[in-house]
Coordinates of C-alpha atoms in Angstrom, one line a residue:
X1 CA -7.1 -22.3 -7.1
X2 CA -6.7 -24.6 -4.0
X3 CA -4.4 -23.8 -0.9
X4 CA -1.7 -25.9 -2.2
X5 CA -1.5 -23.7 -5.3
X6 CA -2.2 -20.4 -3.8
X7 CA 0.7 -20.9 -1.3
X8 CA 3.9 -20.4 -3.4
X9 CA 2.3 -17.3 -5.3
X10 CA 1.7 -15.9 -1.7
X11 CA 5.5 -16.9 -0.4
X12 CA 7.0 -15.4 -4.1
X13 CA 4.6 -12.2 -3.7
X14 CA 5.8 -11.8 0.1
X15 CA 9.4 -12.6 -1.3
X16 CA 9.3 -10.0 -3.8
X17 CA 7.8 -7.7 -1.6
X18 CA 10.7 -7.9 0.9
X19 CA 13.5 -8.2 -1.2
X20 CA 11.9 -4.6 -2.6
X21 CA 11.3 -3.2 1.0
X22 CA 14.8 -4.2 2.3
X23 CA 15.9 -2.3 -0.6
X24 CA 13.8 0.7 -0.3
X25 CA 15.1 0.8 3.5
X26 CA 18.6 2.1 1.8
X27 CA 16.3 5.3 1.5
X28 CA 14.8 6.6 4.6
X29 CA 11.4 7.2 5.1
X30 CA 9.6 9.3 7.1
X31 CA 10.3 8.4 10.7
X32 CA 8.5 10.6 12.7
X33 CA 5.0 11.7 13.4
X34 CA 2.8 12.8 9.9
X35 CA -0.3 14.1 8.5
X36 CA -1.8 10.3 9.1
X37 CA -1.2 10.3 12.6
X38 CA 1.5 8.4 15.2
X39 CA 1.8 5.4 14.3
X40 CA 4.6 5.3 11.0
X41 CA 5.2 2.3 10.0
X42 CA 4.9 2.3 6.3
X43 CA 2.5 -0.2 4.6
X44 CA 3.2 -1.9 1.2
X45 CA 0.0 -3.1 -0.7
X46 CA 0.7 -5.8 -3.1
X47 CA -2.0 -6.6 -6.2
X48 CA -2.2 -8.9 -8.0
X49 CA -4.1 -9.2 -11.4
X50 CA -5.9 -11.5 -13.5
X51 CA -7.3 -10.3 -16.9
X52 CA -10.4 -11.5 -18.2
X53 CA -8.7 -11.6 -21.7
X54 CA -5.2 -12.0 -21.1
X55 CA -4.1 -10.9 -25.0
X56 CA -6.4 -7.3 -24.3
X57 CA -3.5 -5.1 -25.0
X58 CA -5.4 -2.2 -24.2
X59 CA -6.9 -3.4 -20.9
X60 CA -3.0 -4.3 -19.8
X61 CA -2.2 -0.3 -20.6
X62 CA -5.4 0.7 -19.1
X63 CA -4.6 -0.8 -15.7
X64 CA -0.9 -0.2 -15.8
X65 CA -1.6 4.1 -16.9
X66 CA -3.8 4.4 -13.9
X67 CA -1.6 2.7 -11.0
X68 CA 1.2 5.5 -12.6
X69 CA -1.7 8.0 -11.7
X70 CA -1.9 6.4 -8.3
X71 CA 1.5 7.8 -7.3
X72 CA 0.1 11.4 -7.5
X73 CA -2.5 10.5 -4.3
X74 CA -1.5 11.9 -0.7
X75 CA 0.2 9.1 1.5
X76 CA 2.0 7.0 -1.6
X77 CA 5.6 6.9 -1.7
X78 CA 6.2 4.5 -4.5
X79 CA 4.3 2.3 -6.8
X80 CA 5.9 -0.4 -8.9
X81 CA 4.3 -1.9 -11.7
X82 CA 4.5 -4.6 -14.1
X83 CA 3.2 -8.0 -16.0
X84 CA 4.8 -11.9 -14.9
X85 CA 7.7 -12.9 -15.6
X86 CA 7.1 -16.6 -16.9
X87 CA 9.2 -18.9 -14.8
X88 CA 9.8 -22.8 -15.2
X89 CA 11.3 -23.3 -11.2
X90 CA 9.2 -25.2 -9.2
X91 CA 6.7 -23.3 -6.5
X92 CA 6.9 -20.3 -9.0
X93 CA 3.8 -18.7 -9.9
X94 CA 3.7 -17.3 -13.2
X95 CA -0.1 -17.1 -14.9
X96 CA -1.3 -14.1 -13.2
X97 CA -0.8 -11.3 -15.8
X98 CA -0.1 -8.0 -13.8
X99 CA 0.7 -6.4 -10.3
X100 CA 1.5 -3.6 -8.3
X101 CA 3.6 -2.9 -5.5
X102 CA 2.5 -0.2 -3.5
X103 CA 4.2 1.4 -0.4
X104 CA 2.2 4.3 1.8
X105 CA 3.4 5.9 4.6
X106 CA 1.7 4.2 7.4
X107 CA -1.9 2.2 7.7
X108 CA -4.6 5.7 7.8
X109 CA -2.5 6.3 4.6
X110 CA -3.6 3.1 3.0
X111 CA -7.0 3.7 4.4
X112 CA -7.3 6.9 2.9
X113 CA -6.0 5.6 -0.4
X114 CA -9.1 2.7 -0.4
X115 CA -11.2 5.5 0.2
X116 CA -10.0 8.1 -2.3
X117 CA -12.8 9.1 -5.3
X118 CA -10.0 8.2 -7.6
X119 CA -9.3 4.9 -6.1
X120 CA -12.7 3.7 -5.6
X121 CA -13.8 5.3 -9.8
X122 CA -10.3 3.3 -11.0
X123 CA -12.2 -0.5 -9.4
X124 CA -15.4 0.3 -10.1
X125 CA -14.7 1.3 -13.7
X126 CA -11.5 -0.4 -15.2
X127 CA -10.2 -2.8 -12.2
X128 CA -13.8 -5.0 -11.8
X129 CA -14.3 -4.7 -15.8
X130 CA -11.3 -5.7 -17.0
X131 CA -10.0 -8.4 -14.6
X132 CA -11.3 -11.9 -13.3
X133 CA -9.7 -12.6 -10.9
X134 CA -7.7 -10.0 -8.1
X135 CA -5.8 -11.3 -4.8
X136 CA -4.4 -8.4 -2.4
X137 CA -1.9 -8.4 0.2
X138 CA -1.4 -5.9 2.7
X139 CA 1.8 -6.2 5.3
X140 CA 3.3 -3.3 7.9
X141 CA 7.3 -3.3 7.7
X142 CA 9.0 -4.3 10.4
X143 CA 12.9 -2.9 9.0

């Protein structure tokens, strides 16, 4: 994929991330000091997935049933997940075929997440199998 193309699925992925931030601000988080440490600004973790065989119905379920066991780790405090929604709009990405939406309570929290057993057994056995191609994006909230 060239810059040119990569750039409007980054803006729509930040888009979407923000517009679901800025919602989840209605709901406060924690605020003060936690288990991770000072700093608590929560982090959202956005992936985004391409399937080796897009029509693997199974491999779809697969994916989607363990980011729903994701939300049971220390430090998450929300995980949406889903496939595209085709779009025809101009600058709209639309042939990746799922992603998450993550949100942790601050940065350690992430870091502990990358590091969790379950986390690193989920890409080594299902995430690297099953998908060709896989573009993350990591942001700190500033709301």
């Amino acid at each position: 994929m060239t810059a040119r193309m990569f750039r409007p699925l980054a803006l729509l992925l930040l888009a979407a991330a923000l517009f679901q931030t800025g919602c989840a601000s209605l709901n406060p988080g924690p605020q003060g000091p936690s288990r991770w440490g000072a700093r608590e600004k929560p982090v959202t973790h956005i992936v985004v997935c391409w399937l080796r065989n897009p029509k693997d119905l199974k491999a779809r379920e697969q994916l989607l049933a363990q980011g729903r066991e994701f939300r049971k780790l220390p430090g998450v405090l929300r995980i949406h997940a889903g496939e595209c929604l085709p779009s025809n709009r101009p600058g709209v990405v639309s042939d990746f075929d799922l992603a998450f939406v993550m949100e942790f309570e601050s940065e350690a929290a992430l870091r502990a997440y990358e590091n969790h057993p379950d986390h690193q057994r989920a890409v080594r056995e299902l995430l690297r199998p099953l998908t060709a191609r896989v573009q993350v994006f990591d942001f700190v909230r500033r709301d």
